One Martini backbone bead per residue (centre of mass of N, CA, C, O) as a GRO file, in nm:
protein
  342
    1MET     BB    1  -4.877   0.507   1.686
    2GLY     BB    2  -4.633   0.347   1.849
    3ARG     BB    3  -4.347   0.204   1.905
    4ASN     BB    4  -4.167  -0.086   2.009
    5LYS     BB    5  -3.892   0.002   1.924
    6LEU     BB    6  -3.528   0.100   2.055
    7SER     BB    7  -3.290   0.280   2.068
    8ASN     BB    8  -3.016   0.355   2.247
    9GLU     BB    9  -3.095   0.640   2.271
   10GLU     BB   10  -3.406   0.617   2.350
   11LYS     BB   11  -3.322   0.435   2.600
   12THR     BB   12  -3.183   0.657   2.745
   13ARG     BB   13  -3.375   0.897   2.754
   14ALA     BB   14  -3.605   0.700   2.923
   15LEU     BB   15  -3.410   0.657   3.165
   16THR     BB   16  -3.387   0.963   3.233
   17LEU     BB   17  -3.662   1.018   3.292
   18LEU     BB   18  -3.760   0.812   3.505
   19LYS     BB   19  -3.552   0.898   3.708
   20GLU     BB   20  -3.699   1.206   3.703
   21GLY     BB   21  -4.028   1.085   3.744
   22ALA     BB   22  -4.138   1.015   3.479
   23SER     BB   23  -4.413   0.860   3.321
   24VAL     BB   24  -4.485   0.662   3.128
   25ILE     BB   25  -4.642   0.802   2.949
   26ARG     BB   26  -4.483   1.062   2.901
   27VAL     BB   27  -4.232   0.903   2.778
   28ALA     BB   28  -4.386   0.755   2.528
   29ALA     BB   29  -4.452   1.047   2.389
   30GLU     BB   30  -4.170   1.160   2.387
   31VAL     BB   31  -4.038   0.880   2.232
   32ASN     BB   32  -4.236   0.744   2.026
   33VAL     BB   33  -4.404   0.513   2.186
   34THR     BB   34  -4.498   0.284   2.367
   35ARG     BB   35  -4.606   0.160   2.689
   36MET     BB   36  -4.471  -0.137   2.653
   37ALA     BB   37  -4.194  -0.038   2.587
   38ILE     BB   38  -4.136   0.071   2.857
   39TYR     BB   39  -4.208  -0.143   3.068
   40ASN     BB   40  -3.979  -0.331   2.928
   41LEU     BB   41  -3.745  -0.157   2.983
   42LYS     BB   42  -3.788  -0.148   3.325
   43LYS     BB   43  -3.780  -0.451   3.344
   44ALA     BB   44  -3.475  -0.479   3.206
   45VAL     BB   45  -3.362  -0.274   3.432
   46GLU     BB   46  -3.342  -0.451   3.709
   47SER     BB   47  -3.083  -0.664   3.681
   48LEU     BB   48  -2.930  -0.440   3.643
   49PRO     BB   49  -2.692  -0.196   3.655
   50PRO     BB   50  -2.644   0.115   3.689
   51GLY     BB   51  -2.644   0.267   3.386
   52THR     BB   52  -2.764   0.057   3.202
   53VAL     BB   53  -2.814  -0.065   2.869
   54PRO     BB   54  -3.016  -0.283   2.714
   55PRO     BB   55  -2.974  -0.509   2.484
   56ARG     BB   56  -2.992  -0.660   2.205
   57LYS     BB   57  -3.169  -0.913   2.113
   58PRO     BB   58  -3.092  -1.225   2.002
   59GLY     BB   59  -3.261  -1.247   1.683
   60SER     BB   60  -3.373  -0.983   1.638
   61GLY     BB   61  -3.602  -0.922   1.399
   62ALA     BB   62  -3.521  -0.949   1.086
   63PRO     BB   63  -3.446  -1.156   0.868
   64LYS     BB   64  -3.221  -1.265   0.657
   65LYS     BB   65  -3.197  -1.254   0.323
   66THR     BB   66  -2.930  -1.390   0.343
   67SER     BB   67  -2.686  -1.621   0.346
   68PRO     BB   68  -2.362  -1.745   0.400
   69ARG     BB   69  -2.345  -1.841   0.114
   70THR     BB   70  -2.392  -1.567  -0.027
   71ASP     BB   71  -2.196  -1.389   0.099
   72LYS     BB   72  -1.947  -1.570   0.001
   73ILE     BB   73  -2.017  -1.500  -0.301
   74MET     BB   74  -2.023  -1.199  -0.300
   75ARG     BB   75  -1.732  -1.167  -0.186
   76ARG     BB   76  -1.593  -1.309  -0.450
   77GLU     BB   77  -1.713  -1.121  -0.668
   78VAL     BB   78  -1.565  -0.897  -0.593
   79LEU     BB   79  -1.258  -0.940  -0.564
   80ASN     BB   80  -1.282  -1.021  -0.870
   81ASP     BB   81  -1.489  -0.744  -0.938
   82PRO     BB   82  -1.479  -0.435  -0.777
   83ALA     BB   83  -1.712  -0.305  -1.016
   84ILE     BB   84  -1.936  -0.466  -0.930
   85THR     BB   85  -2.275  -0.460  -0.913
   86ALA     BB   86  -2.535  -0.525  -0.764
   87ALA     BB   87  -2.732  -0.568  -1.000
   88GLU     BB   88  -2.533  -0.778  -1.100
   89LEU     BB   89  -2.553  -0.975  -0.891
   90LYS     BB   90  -2.863  -1.043  -0.926
   91LYS     BB   91  -2.844  -1.118  -1.233
   92LYS     BB   92  -2.600  -1.365  -1.210
   93HIS     BB   93  -2.789  -1.445  -0.944
   94PRO     BB   94  -3.129  -1.564  -0.932
   95ALA     BB   95  -3.126  -1.787  -0.727
   96LEU     BB   96  -3.014  -1.618  -0.463
   97LEU     BB   97  -3.135  -1.284  -0.560
   98GLY     BB   98  -3.434  -1.263  -0.643
   99ASN     BB   99  -3.551  -1.163  -0.374
  100VAL     BB  100  -3.337  -0.935  -0.372
  101SER     BB  101  -3.265  -0.621  -0.309
  102VAL     BB  102  -3.035  -0.396  -0.419
  103ARG     BB  103  -3.028  -0.250  -0.130
  104THR     BB  104  -2.950  -0.481   0.033
  105ILE     BB  105  -2.707  -0.595  -0.122
  106GLN     BB  106  -2.546  -0.309  -0.048
  107HIS     BB  107  -2.561  -0.319   0.243
  108ARG     BB  108  -2.413  -0.592   0.296
  109LEU     BB  109  -2.148  -0.510   0.160
  110GLN     BB  110  -2.105  -0.255   0.358
  111ILE     BB  111  -2.160  -0.408   0.629
  112SER     BB  112  -2.104  -0.696   0.650
  113LEU     BB  113  -1.856  -0.730   0.447
  114LYS     BB  114  -1.678  -0.469   0.425
  115LEU     BB  115  -1.763  -0.352   0.102
  116PRO     BB  116  -1.756  -0.062   0.015
  117THR     BB  117  -1.792   0.241  -0.174
  118ARG     BB  118  -1.537   0.348  -0.387
  119ARG     BB  119  -1.306   0.564  -0.509
  120ALA     BB  120  -1.099   0.511  -0.780
  121GLY     BB  121  -0.799   0.502  -0.870
  122LYS     BB  122  -0.550   0.684  -1.091
  123LYS     BB  123  -0.370   0.487  -1.301
  124PRO     BB  124  -0.153   0.390  -1.534
  125LEU     BB  125  -0.122   0.186  -1.809
  126LEU     BB  126   0.006  -0.122  -1.803
  127THR     BB  127   0.221  -0.330  -1.947
  128GLU     BB  128   0.377  -0.629  -1.954
  129ALA     BB  129   0.651  -0.457  -2.065
  130MET     BB  130   0.646  -0.274  -1.803
  131LYS     BB  131   0.645  -0.415  -1.561
  132LYS     BB  132   0.911  -0.580  -1.652
  133LYS     BB  133   1.082  -0.308  -1.623
  134ARG     BB  134   0.990  -0.227  -1.340
  135LEU     BB  135   1.106  -0.489  -1.191
  136SER     BB  136   1.413  -0.465  -1.286
  137PHE     BB  137   1.472  -0.160  -1.176
  138CYS     BB  138   1.413  -0.268  -0.875
  139LYS     BB  139   1.618  -0.482  -0.856
  140ARG     BB  140   1.875  -0.330  -0.929
  141TYR     BB  141   1.794  -0.085  -0.656
  142ARG     BB  142   1.749  -0.235  -0.385
  143GLN     BB  143   2.023  -0.197  -0.226
  144TRP     BB  144   1.988   0.098  -0.207
  145THR     BB  145   2.051   0.384  -0.025
  146PRO     BB  146   1.944   0.681   0.107
  147GLU     BB  147   2.200   0.801   0.045
  148GLN     BB  148   2.220   0.716  -0.254
  149TRP     BB  149   1.956   0.896  -0.317
  150LYS     BB  150   2.058   1.172  -0.215
  151LYS     BB  151   2.237   1.188  -0.513
  152VAL     BB  152   1.992   1.235  -0.690
  153MET     BB  153   1.853   1.410  -0.941
  154PHE     BB  154   1.526   1.486  -0.973
  155SER     BB  155   1.292   1.506  -1.256
  156ASP     BB  156   1.027   1.704  -1.388
  157GLU     BB  157   0.718   1.759  -1.548
  158SER     BB  158   0.435   2.014  -1.515
  159THR     BB  159   0.111   2.103  -1.499
  160PHE     BB  160  -0.069   2.424  -1.456
  161ARG     BB  161  -0.392   2.546  -1.381
  162LEU     BB  162  -0.587   2.818  -1.344
  163VAL     BB  163  -0.853   2.617  -1.372
  164ARG     BB  164  -1.054   2.436  -1.156
  165MET     BB  165  -1.203   2.131  -1.242
  166ALA     BB  166  -1.407   2.121  -0.983
  167SER     BB  167  -1.646   2.026  -0.796
  168THR     BB  168  -1.919   2.238  -0.651
  169THR     BB  169  -2.068   2.334  -0.356
  170VAL     BB  170  -2.422   2.448  -0.290
  171ARG     BB  171  -2.652   2.694  -0.112
  172ARG     BB  172  -2.976   2.656  -0.257
  173PRO     BB  173  -3.280   2.754  -0.315
  174SER     BB  174  -3.545   2.595  -0.433
  175ASP     BB  175  -3.649   2.847  -0.602
  176VAL     BB  176  -3.364   2.847  -0.768
  177SER     BB  177  -3.182   2.807  -0.998
  178ARG     BB  178  -2.893   2.659  -1.095
  179TYR     BB  179  -2.843   2.874  -1.321
  180HIS     BB  180  -2.773   3.098  -1.152
  181PRO     BB  181  -2.479   3.296  -1.112
  182LYS     BB  182  -2.452   3.255  -0.797
  183TYR     BB  183  -2.466   2.904  -0.835
  184THR     BB  184  -2.230   2.894  -1.036
  185VAL     BB  185  -1.938   2.769  -1.219
  186LYS     BB  186  -1.660   2.855  -1.364
  187THR     BB  187  -1.576   2.773  -1.710
  188VAL     BB  188  -1.335   2.625  -1.928
  189LYS     BB  189  -1.235   2.474  -2.225
  190HIS     BB  190  -0.916   2.600  -2.237
  191PRO     BB  191  -0.723   2.658  -2.002
  192ASP     BB  192  -0.498   2.796  -1.866
  193SER     BB  193  -0.117   2.730  -1.872
  194VAL     BB  194   0.169   2.571  -1.739
  195MET     BB  195   0.497   2.464  -1.761
  196VAL     BB  196   0.745   2.274  -1.570
  197TRP     BB  197   1.069   2.269  -1.461
  198GLY     BB  198   1.233   2.019  -1.196
  199GLY     BB  199   1.444   1.995  -0.929
  200PHE     BB  200   1.611   1.749  -0.703
  201SER     BB  201   1.768   1.666  -0.361
  202GLY     BB  202   1.850   1.537  -0.069
  203ASN     BB  203   2.117   1.724  -0.004
  204LYS     BB  204   1.982   2.023  -0.109
  205GLY     BB  205   1.720   2.013  -0.254
  206ARG     BB  206   1.615   2.237  -0.444
  207GLY     BB  207   1.628   2.367  -0.756
  208GLY     BB  208   1.502   2.456  -1.014
  209LEU     BB  209   1.229   2.680  -1.176
  210TYR     BB  210   1.086   2.626  -1.520
  211PHE     BB  211   0.956   2.822  -1.744
  212LEU     BB  212   0.779   2.701  -2.031
  213PRO     BB  213   0.717   2.781  -2.316
  214LYS     BB  214   0.471   2.850  -2.495
  215ASN     BB  215   0.371   2.670  -2.758
  216VAL     BB  216   0.606   2.446  -2.704
  217THR     BB  217   0.756   2.163  -2.818
  218MET     BB  218   0.910   1.917  -2.664
  219LYS     BB  219   1.287   1.892  -2.748
  220GLY     BB  220   1.603   1.815  -2.751
  221ALA     BB  221   1.702   2.113  -2.783
  222ASN     BB  222   1.511   2.234  -2.554
  223TYR     BB  223   1.628   2.057  -2.338
  224ILE     BB  224   1.900   2.131  -2.329
  225GLU     BB  225   1.872   2.413  -2.227
  226VAL     BB  226   1.748   2.341  -1.968
  227LEU     BB  227   2.017   2.191  -1.863
  228ARG     BB  228   2.216   2.415  -1.914
  229ASP     BB  229   2.042   2.624  -1.709
  230HIS     BB  230   1.931   2.413  -1.460
  231LEU     BB  231   2.140   2.133  -1.414
  232LEU     BB  232   2.437   2.190  -1.369
  233VAL     BB  233   2.488   2.363  -1.127
  234PRO     BB  234   2.291   2.203  -0.911
  235TYR     BB  235   2.455   1.946  -0.952
  236ALA     BB  236   2.716   2.036  -0.841
  237ILE     BB  237   2.621   2.151  -0.549
  238HIS     BB  238   2.471   1.883  -0.466
  239GLU     BB  239   2.666   1.630  -0.530
  240CYS     BB  240   2.581   1.447  -0.767
  241GLU     BB  241   2.570   1.104  -0.927
  242VAL     BB  242   2.271   1.149  -1.062
  243PHE     BB  243   2.033   1.128  -1.319
  244MET     BB  244   1.685   1.189  -1.332
  245GLN     BB  245   1.439   1.072  -1.599
  246ASP     BB  246   1.217   1.029  -1.795
  247SER     BB  247   1.146   0.873  -2.113
  248ALA     BB  248   1.073   1.070  -2.277
  249PRO     BB  249   1.159   1.150  -2.594
  250ALA     BB  250   1.337   1.409  -2.548
  251HIS     BB  251   1.524   1.257  -2.340
  252ARG     BB  252   1.619   1.017  -2.553
  253SER     BB  253   1.759   1.165  -2.718
  254LYS     BB  254   2.082   1.180  -2.873
  255VAL     BB  255   2.161   1.461  -2.802
  256VAL     BB  256   2.113   1.449  -2.513
  257GLN     BB  257   2.301   1.225  -2.437
  258LYS     BB  258   2.532   1.331  -2.505
  259PHE     BB  259   2.516   1.596  -2.314
  260LEU     BB  260   2.544   1.420  -2.064
  261THR     BB  261   2.816   1.281  -2.124
  262ASP     BB  262   3.002   1.535  -2.169
  263ASN     BB  263   2.926   1.619  -1.874
  264ASN     BB  264   2.918   1.331  -1.677
  265ILE     BB  265   2.629   1.229  -1.654
  266PRO     BB  266   2.431   1.012  -1.500
  267VAL     BB  267   2.162   0.774  -1.615
  268LEU     BB  268   1.885   0.667  -1.532
  269ASP     BB  269   1.714   0.372  -1.631
  270TRP     BB  270   1.397   0.467  -1.668
  271PRO     BB  271   1.081   0.375  -1.660
  272GLY     BB  272   0.776   0.372  -1.783
  273ASN     BB  273   0.523   0.476  -1.639
  274SER     BB  274   0.642   0.578  -1.309
  275PRO     BB  275   0.525   0.814  -1.103
  276ASP     BB  276   0.573   0.626  -0.832
  277LEU     BB  277   0.879   0.649  -0.836
  278ASN     BB  278   0.865   0.975  -0.866
  279PRO     BB  279   0.900   1.217  -0.592
  280ILE     BB  280   0.829   1.482  -0.750
  281GLU     BB  281   0.522   1.435  -0.779
  282ASN     BB  282   0.456   1.507  -0.477
  283ALA     BB  283   0.506   1.811  -0.510
  284TRP     BB  284   0.324   1.870  -0.733
  285ASN     BB  285   0.065   1.809  -0.582
  286GLU     BB  286   0.108   1.979  -0.337
  287MET     BB  287   0.079   2.249  -0.526
  288LYS     BB  288  -0.202   2.188  -0.661
  289LYS     BB  289  -0.354   2.231  -0.420
  290ALA     BB  290  -0.254   2.507  -0.348
  291ILE     BB  291  -0.361   2.653  -0.621
  292ALA     BB  292  -0.663   2.557  -0.553
  293LYS     BB  293  -0.688   2.767  -0.304
  294LYS     BB  294  -0.570   3.042  -0.439
  295ARG     BB  295  -0.676   3.105  -0.683
  296PRO     BB  296  -0.564   3.222  -0.940
  297THR     BB  297  -0.636   3.477  -1.244
  298ASN     BB  298  -0.345   3.442  -1.376
  299ILE     BB  299  -0.038   3.375  -1.513
  300ASN     BB  300   0.137   3.565  -1.293
  301GLU     BB  301   0.013   3.460  -1.043
  302LEU     BB  302   0.073   3.154  -1.092
  303LYS     BB  303   0.392   3.176  -1.106
  304GLN     BB  304   0.425   3.336  -0.818
  305ALA     BB  305   0.293   3.085  -0.666
  306LEU     BB  306   0.498   2.865  -0.760
  307THR     BB  307   0.753   2.978  -0.662
  308LYS     BB  308   0.670   3.023  -0.360
  309LEU     BB  309   0.655   2.735  -0.299
  310TRP     BB  310   0.919   2.618  -0.388
  311VAL     BB  311   1.085   2.790  -0.193
  312GLU     BB  312   0.914   2.688   0.072
  313MET     BB  313   1.052   2.414   0.041
  314ASP     BB  314   1.232   2.219   0.230
  315LEU     BB  315   1.466   2.002   0.279
  316SER     BB  316   1.329   1.779   0.422
  317TYR     BB  317   1.122   1.732   0.223
  318PHE     BB  318   1.310   1.597   0.010
  319THR     BB  319   1.467   1.403   0.191
  320LYS     BB  320   1.223   1.231   0.223
  321LEU     BB  321   1.160   1.168  -0.079
  322ALA     BB  322   1.448   1.024  -0.164
  323THR     BB  323   1.415   0.819   0.080
  324SER     BB  324   1.176   0.647  -0.031
  325MET     BB  325   1.266   0.448  -0.250
  326PRO     BB  326   1.298   0.174  -0.089
  327LYS     BB  327   0.973   0.165  -0.068
  328ARG     BB  328   0.897   0.186  -0.362
  329ILE     BB  329   1.052  -0.062  -0.477
  330GLY     BB  330   0.953  -0.280  -0.274
  331MET     BB  331   0.650  -0.249  -0.374
  332VAL     BB  332   0.676  -0.329  -0.654
  333ILE     BB  333   0.761  -0.606  -0.617
  334GLN     BB  334   0.538  -0.690  -0.474
  335TYR     BB  335   0.347  -0.599  -0.731
  336LYS     BB  336   0.470  -0.705  -1.010
  337GLY     BB  337   0.499  -0.383  -1.135
  338ASN     BB  338   0.293  -0.258  -1.021
  339MET     BB  339   0.121  -0.035  -0.896
  340THR     BB  340   0.118   0.225  -0.659
  341LYS     BB  341   0.044   0.447  -0.412
  342TYR     BB  342   0.228   0.684  -0.498
   0.00000   0.00000   0.00000
């Protein structure tokens, strides 16, 4: 037995067939609905302009399982706790949702209340002290212009892995095991990686890219070697006026501070756990995306690919990163020291 209700697509198809001269019986069979549904459709279009599809009647269909008050309560709960599940909502409000299925609650949240499930962004955990320091830093530098930020040498370390540890989908026949070698993703427990140090300015673009020795813990003495060989010359060539580094222990050591002072390089008092403020993080992320696509098979290929990517980044890209600082700072102030989208 056919259905009585037609979707908009089915209405359009049925009207096209009727216009072509097909009988009601044939159209009903083609669309898989009852003859009465087609008769009602024909009657509905008689008073409408040619080519118009009759809209769904207001109030037709099954009544909503939740009232406006219940919807309001659900919305408030989700806004207060974005991680709460439909099952938890049902359990928390048995009087309101006891007779409503979890699937209906999910549908109401996603469609009616415009609160779909999304993957949560990952950001470093900030203590109140960290938020306070971030806010203090941003208020101190909120008057800086893009031109001033272009004269900062931004720096950072980052790790690049040889094996991309990400989920991959494959198309596999249903009668073949998911563990057949052809349909598995090869992983290693401890993938090979390289750590790099790099710097850039908005004035002259990229500085050097240095591959740190493997299995060497970065301490003050090691870091001074990096700065001596890869910062001093670019800093002068780029006509920078201040140096940016994060608050890693090696960076804050007394020997490093003395080295920078002796070489007349002022340093920004950078707040800890603030990758969203450091624009070089965006460059690292772009490079990691590119490496994931290239899939180098050994460390030498990885280093070659990283060097090539770094060299190919032009001045306009780094200028854009440096001059984004006022927006980053403004957003941290707006968020009262909390993490931002950057």
